[in-house]
PDB file of C-alpha atoms in Angstrom:
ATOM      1  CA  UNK A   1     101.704 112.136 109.892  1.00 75.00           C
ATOM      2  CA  UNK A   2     103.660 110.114 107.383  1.00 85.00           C
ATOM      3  CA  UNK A   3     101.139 107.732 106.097  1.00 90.00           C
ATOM      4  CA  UNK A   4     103.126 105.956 103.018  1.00 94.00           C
ATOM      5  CA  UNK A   5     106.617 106.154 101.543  1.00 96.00           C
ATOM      6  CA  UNK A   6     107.834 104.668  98.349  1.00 96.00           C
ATOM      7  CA  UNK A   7     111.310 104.296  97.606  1.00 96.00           C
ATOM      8  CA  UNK A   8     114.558 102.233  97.499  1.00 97.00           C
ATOM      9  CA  UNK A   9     115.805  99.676  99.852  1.00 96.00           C
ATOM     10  CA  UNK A  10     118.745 100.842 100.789  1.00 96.00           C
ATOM     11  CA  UNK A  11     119.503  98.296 103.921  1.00 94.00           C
ATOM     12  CA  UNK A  12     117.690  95.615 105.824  1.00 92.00           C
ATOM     13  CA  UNK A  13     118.258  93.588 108.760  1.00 89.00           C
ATOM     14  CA  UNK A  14     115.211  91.756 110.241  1.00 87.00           C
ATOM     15  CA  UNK A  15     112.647  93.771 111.324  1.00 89.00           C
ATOM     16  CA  UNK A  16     114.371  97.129 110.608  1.00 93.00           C
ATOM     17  CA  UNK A  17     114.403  98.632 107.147  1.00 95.00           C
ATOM     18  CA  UNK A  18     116.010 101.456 105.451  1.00 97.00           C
ATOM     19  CA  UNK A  19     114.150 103.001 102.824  1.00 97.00           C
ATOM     20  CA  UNK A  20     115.900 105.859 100.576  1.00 97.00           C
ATOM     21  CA  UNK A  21     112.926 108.014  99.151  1.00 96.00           C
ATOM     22  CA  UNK A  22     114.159 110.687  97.153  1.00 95.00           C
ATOM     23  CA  UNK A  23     117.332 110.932  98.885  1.00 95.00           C
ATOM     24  CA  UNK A  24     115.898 111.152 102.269  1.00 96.00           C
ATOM     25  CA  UNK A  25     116.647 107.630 104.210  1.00 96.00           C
ATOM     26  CA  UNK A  26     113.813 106.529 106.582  1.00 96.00           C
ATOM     27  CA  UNK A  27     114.689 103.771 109.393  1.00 96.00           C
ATOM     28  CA  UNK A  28     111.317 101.661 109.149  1.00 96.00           C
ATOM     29  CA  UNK A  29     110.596  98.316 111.459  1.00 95.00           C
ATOM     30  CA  UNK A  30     108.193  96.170 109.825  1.00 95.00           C
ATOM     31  CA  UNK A  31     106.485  92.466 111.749  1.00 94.00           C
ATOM     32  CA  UNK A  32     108.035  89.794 109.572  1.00 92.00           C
ATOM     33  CA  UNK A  33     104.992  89.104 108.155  1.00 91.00           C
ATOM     34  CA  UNK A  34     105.631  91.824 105.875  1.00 93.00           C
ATOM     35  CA  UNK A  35     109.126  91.660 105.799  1.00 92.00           C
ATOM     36  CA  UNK A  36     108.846  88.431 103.988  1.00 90.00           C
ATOM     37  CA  UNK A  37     107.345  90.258 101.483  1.00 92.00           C
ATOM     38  CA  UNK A  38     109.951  93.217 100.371  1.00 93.00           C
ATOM     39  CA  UNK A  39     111.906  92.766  97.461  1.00 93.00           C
ATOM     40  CA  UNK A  40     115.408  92.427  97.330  1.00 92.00           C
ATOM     41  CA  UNK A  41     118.089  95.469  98.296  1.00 94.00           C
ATOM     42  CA  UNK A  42     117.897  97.930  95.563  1.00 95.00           C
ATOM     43  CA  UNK A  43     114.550  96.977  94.676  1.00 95.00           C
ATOM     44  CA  UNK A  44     111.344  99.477  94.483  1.00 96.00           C
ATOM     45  CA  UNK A  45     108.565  99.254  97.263  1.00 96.00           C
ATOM     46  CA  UNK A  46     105.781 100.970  99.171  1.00 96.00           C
ATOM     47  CA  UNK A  47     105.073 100.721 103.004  1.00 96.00           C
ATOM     48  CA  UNK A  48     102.127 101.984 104.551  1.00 96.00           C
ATOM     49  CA  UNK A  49     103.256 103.567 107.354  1.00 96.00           C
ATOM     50  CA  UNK A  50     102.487 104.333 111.462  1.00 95.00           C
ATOM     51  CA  UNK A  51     104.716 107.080 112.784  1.00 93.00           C
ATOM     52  CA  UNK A  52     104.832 106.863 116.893  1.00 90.00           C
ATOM     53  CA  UNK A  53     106.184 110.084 118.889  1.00 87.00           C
ATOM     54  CA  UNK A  54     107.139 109.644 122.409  1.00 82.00           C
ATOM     55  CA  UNK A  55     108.841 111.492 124.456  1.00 79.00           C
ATOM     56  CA  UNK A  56     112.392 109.605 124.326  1.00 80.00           C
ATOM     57  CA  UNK A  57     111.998 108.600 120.531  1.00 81.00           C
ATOM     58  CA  UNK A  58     110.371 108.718 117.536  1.00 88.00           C
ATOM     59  CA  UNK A  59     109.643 105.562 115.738  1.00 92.00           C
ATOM     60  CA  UNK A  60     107.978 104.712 111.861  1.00 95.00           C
ATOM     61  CA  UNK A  61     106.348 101.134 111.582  1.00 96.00           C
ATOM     62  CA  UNK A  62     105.584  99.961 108.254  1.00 96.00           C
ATOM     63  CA  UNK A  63     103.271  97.310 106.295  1.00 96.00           C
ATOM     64  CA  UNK A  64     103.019  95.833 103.248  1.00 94.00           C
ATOM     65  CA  UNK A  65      99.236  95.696 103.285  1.00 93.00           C
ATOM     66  CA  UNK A  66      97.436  98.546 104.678  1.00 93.00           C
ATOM     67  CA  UNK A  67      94.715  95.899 106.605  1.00 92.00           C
ATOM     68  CA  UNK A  68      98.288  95.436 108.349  1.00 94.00           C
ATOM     69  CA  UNK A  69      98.181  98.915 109.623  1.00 94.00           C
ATOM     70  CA  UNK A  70      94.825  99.126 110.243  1.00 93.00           C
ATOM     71  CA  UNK A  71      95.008  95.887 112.650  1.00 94.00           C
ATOM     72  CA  UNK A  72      98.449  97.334 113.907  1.00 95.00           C
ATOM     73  CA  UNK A  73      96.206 100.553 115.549  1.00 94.00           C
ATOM     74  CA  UNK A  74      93.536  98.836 116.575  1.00 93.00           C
ATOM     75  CA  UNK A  75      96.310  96.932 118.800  1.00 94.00           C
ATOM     76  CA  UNK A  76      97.454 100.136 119.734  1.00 93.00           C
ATOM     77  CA  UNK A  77      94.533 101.270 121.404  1.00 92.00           C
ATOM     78  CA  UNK A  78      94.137  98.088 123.832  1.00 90.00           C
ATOM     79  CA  UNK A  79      95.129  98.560 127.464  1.00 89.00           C
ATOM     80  CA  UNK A  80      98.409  97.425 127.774  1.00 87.00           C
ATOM     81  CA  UNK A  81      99.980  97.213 124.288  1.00 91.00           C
ATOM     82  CA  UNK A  82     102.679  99.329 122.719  1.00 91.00           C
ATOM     83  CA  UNK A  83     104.122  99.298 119.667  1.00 92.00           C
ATOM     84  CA  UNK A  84     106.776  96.573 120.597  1.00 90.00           C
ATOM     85  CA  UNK A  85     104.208  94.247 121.303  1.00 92.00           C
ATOM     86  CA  UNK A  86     101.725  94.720 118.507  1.00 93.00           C
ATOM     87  CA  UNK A  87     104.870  94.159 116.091  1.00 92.00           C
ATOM     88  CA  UNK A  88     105.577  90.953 117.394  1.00 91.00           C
ATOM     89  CA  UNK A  89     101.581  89.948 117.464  1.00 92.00           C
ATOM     90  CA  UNK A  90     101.556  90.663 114.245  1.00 92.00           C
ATOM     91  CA  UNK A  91     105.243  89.145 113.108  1.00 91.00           C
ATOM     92  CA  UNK A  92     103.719  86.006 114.488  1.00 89.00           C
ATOM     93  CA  UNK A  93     100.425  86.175 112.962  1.00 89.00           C
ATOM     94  CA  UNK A  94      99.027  87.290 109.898  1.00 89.00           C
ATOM     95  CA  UNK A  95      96.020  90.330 110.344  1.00 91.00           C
ATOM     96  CA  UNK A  96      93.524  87.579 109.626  1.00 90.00           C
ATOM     97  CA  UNK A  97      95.078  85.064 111.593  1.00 91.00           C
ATOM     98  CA  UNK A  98      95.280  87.210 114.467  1.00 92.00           C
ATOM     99  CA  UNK A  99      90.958  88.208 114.120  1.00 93.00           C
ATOM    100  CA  UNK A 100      90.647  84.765 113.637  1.00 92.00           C
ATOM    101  CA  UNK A 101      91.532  83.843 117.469  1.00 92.00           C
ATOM    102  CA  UNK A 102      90.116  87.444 118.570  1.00 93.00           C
ATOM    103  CA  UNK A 103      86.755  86.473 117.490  1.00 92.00           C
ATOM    104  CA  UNK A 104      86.585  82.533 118.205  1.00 92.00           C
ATOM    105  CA  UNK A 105      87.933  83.809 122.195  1.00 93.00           C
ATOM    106  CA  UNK A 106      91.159  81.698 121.656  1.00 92.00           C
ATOM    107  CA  UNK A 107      92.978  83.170 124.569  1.00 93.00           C
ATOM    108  CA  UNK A 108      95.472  80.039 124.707  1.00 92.00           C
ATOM    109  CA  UNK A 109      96.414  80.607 121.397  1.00 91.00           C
ATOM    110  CA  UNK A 110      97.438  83.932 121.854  1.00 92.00           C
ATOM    111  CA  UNK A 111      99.758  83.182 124.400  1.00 91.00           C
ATOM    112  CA  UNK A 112     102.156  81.923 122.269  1.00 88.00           C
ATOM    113  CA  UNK A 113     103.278  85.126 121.182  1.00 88.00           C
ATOM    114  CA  UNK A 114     106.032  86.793 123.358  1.00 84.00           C
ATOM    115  CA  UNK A 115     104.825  89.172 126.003  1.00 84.00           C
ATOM    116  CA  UNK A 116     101.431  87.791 126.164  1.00 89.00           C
ATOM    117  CA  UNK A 117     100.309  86.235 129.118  1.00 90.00           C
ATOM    118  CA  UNK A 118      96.590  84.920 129.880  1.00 92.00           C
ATOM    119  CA  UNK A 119      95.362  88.224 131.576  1.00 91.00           C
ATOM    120  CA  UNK A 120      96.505  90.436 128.854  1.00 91.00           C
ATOM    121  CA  UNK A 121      95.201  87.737 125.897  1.00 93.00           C
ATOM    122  CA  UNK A 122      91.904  87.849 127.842  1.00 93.00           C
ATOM    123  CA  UNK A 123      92.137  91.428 127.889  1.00 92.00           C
ATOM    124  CA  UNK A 124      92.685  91.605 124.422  1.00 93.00           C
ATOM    125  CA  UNK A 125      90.018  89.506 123.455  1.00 93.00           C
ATOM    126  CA  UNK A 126      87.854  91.196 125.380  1.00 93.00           C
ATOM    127  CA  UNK A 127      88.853  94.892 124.058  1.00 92.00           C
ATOM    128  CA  UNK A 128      89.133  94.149 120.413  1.00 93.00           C
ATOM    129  CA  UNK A 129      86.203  91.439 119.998  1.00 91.00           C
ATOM    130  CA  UNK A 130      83.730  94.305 119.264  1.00 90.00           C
ATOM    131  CA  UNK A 131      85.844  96.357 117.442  1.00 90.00           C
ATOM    132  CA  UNK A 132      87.065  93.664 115.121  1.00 90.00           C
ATOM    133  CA  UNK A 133      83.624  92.156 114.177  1.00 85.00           C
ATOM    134  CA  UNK A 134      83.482  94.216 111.271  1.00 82.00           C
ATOM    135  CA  UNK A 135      86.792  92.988 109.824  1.00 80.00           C
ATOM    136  CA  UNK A 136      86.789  92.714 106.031  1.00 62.00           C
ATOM    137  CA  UNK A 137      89.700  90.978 104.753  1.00 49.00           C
ATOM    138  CA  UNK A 138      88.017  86.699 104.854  1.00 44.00           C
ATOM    139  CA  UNK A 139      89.530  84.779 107.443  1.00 39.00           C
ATOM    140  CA  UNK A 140      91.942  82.639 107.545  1.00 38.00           C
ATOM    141  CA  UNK A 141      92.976  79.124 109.661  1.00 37.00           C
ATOM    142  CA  UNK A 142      95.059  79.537 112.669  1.00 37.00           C
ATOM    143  CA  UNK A 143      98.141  79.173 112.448  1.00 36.00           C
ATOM    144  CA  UNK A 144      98.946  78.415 108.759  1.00 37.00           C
ATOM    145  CA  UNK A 145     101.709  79.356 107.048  1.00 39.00           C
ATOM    146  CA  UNK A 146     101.215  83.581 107.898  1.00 38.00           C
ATOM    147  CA  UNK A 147     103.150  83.660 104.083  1.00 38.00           C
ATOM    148  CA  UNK A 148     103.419  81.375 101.419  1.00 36.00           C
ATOM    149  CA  UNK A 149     106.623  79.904 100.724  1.00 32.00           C
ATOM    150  CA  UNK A 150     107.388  81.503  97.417  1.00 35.00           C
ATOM    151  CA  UNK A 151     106.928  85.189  98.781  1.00 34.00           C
ATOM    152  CA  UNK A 152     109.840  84.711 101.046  1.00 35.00           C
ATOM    153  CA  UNK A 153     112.720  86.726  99.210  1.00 35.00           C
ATOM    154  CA  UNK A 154     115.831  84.437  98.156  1.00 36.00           C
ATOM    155  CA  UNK A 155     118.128  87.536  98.262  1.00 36.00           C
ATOM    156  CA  UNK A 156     120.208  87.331 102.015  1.00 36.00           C
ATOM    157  CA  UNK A 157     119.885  90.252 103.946  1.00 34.00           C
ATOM    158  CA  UNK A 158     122.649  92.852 104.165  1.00 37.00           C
ATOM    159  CA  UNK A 159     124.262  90.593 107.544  1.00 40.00           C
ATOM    160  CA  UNK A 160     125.074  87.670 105.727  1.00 44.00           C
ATOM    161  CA  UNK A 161     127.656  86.113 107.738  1.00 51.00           C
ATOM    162  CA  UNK A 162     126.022  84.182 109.897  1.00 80.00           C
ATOM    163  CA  UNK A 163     121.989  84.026 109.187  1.00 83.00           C
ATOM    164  CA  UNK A 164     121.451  81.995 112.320  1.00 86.00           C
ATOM    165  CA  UNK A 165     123.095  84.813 114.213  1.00 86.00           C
ATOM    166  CA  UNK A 166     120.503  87.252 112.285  1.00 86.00           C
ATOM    167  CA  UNK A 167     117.798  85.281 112.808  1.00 84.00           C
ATOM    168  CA  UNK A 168     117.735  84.932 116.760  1.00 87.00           C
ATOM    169  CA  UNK A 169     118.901  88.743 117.042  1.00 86.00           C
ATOM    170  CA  UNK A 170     115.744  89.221 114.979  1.00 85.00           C
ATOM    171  CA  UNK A 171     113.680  87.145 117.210  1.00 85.00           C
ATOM    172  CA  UNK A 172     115.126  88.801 120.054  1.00 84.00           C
ATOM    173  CA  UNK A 173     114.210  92.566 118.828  1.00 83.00           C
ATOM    174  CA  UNK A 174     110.515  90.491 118.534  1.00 81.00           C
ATOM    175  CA  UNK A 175     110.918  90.277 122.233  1.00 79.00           C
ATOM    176  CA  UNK A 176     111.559  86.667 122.563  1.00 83.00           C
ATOM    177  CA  UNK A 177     113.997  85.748 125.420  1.00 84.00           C
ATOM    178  CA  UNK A 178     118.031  84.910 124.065  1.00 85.00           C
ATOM    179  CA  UNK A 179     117.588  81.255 124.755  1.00 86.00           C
ATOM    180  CA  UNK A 180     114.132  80.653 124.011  1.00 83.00           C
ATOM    181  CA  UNK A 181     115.188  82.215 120.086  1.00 84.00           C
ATOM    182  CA  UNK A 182     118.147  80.721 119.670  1.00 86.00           C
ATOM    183  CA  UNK A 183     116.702  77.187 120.376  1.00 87.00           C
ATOM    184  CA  UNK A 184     114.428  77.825 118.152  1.00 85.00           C
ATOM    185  CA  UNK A 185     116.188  78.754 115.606  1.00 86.00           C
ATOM    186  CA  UNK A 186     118.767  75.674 115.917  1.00 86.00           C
ATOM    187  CA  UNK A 187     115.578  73.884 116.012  1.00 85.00           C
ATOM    188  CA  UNK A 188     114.892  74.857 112.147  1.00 82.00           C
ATOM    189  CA  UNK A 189     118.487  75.324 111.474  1.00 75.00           C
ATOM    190  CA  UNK A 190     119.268  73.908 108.166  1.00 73.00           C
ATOM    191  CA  UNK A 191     122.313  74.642 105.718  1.00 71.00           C
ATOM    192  CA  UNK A 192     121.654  77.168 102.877  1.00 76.00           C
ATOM    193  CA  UNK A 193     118.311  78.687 104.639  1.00 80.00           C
ATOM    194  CA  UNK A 194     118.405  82.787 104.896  1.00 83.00           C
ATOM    195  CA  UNK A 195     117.791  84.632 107.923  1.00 84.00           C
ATOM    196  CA  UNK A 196     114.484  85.683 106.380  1.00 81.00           C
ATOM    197  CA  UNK A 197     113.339  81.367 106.421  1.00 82.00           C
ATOM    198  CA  UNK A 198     114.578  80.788 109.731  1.00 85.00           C
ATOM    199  CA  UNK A 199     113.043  83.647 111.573  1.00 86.00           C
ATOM    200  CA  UNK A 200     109.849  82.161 109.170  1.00 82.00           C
ATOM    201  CA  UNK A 201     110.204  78.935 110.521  1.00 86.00           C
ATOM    202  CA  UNK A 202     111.584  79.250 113.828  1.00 85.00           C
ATOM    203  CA  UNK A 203     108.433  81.752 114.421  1.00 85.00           C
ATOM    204  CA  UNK A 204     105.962  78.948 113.305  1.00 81.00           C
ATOM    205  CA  UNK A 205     108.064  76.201 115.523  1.00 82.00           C
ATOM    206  CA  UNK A 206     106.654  78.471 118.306  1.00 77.00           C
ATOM    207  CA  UNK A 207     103.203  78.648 117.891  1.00 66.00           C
TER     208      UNK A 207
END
C-alpha cells in the first residue's frame, strides 16, 4: 500500500497530477478541494495517498490533508460508492462540510453533487451517520467557500490555452454532464481567471 509520496510536480491538469518522486513519476487524481491547494509546477509537496486495484486498472488518489483520506474511505465503504464518486463528493465539499450534512440528515443538500440522487444521499446518510459521529476535525457551515481564496494557486496549469476548456473537461472527469459543466462554467466565466478559479467557482455556482 502506498500511503504518502513526496516529490515534484512534474504536470497537472485538473484533477490528475503527476508527481516525480525520486525519478519515479506517479499519475495521482486529487478532488479539487485539494488541488486548490498544490503549489505551482516544479514546486515540492506531499499527498497522502489511497491506492485502488481493480481488476481493469489500478488507480492512486491523493489528499492534501490526511482527514481527506480518512473521509475519502469511509465513502468507500458505503453501498454504492466508488472511487469516482467519492472524488467528486469530496471536490464539491470540504471533509467537514461534507459531515456537516451527514450528521444534520441533509439529504437535499447532498444531491447537488453529481451522481447523487435522493435514494443513494439517504443511503449515505444513513450508512455513514454512525460512523462519522466521532469526527474530529470542528465543523464547518455548509456550503462555504470549501477553500479560501488566497490558497487557490495563481500559477495556470500545464493546458493553458483555453482555461474554460480545462475547466469543464475537469468538471466533466468530476462526472458532471458536458452541458450542465460548461454552463456553468460560462456562468463564472470571467477574463484572466485560471482553470483552477473557474472549476472553484463554477463548483460553488452548483451547490
Amino acid at each position: 500500500m502506498i500511503g504518502k509520496l513526496k516529490g515534484t510536480i512534474e504536470e497537472k491538469q485538473a484533477p490528475d497530477l503527476l508527481l516525480d518522486v525520486g525519478g519515479v513519476g506517479y499519475e495521482i487524481q486529487l478532488p479539487m478541494t485539494s488541488f486548490y491547494q498544490l503549489p505551482e509546477v516544479g514546486g515540492q509537496v506531499e499527498i497522502y495517498t489511497h491506492f485502488v486495484v481493480r481488476e481493469d486498472a489500478q488507480s492512486l488518489y491523493g489528499f492534501v490533508a490526511r482527514q481527506d483520506r480518512q473521509l475519502f474511505r469511509e465513502l468507500l465503504k458505503a453501498n454504492g460508492v466508488g472511487p469516482k464518486l467519492a472524488l467528486a463528493i469530496l471536490s464539491g465539499l470540504t471533509a467537514d462540510q461534507f459531515v456537516t450534512l451527514v450528521q444534520n440528515g441533509e439529504a437535499n443538500s447532498l444531491t447537488k453533487l453529481p451522481g447523487i440522487g435522493k435514494k443513494t444521499a439517504e443511503r449515505l446518510i444513513i450508512e455513514l451517520k454512525d460512523r462519522l459521529k466521532n469526527w474530529s476535525a470542528p465543523l464547518l457551515t455548509p456550503f462555504t467557500d470549501a477553500v479560501p481564496v488566497d490558497m487557490v494557486t495563481e500559477s495556470p496549469l500545464i493546458s493553458v490555452a483555453d482555461p474554460t476548456e480545462d475547466a469543464v473537461s475537469a468538471l466533466m472527469a468530476l462526472g458532471y454532464k458536458q452541458t450542465q459543466a460548461q454552463q456553468a462554467v460560462k456562468k463564472v466565466g470571467q477574463d484572466g481567471l485560471s482553470s483552477e478559479e473557474l472549476i472553484k467557482l463554477a463548483l460553488k455556482s452548483m451547490l
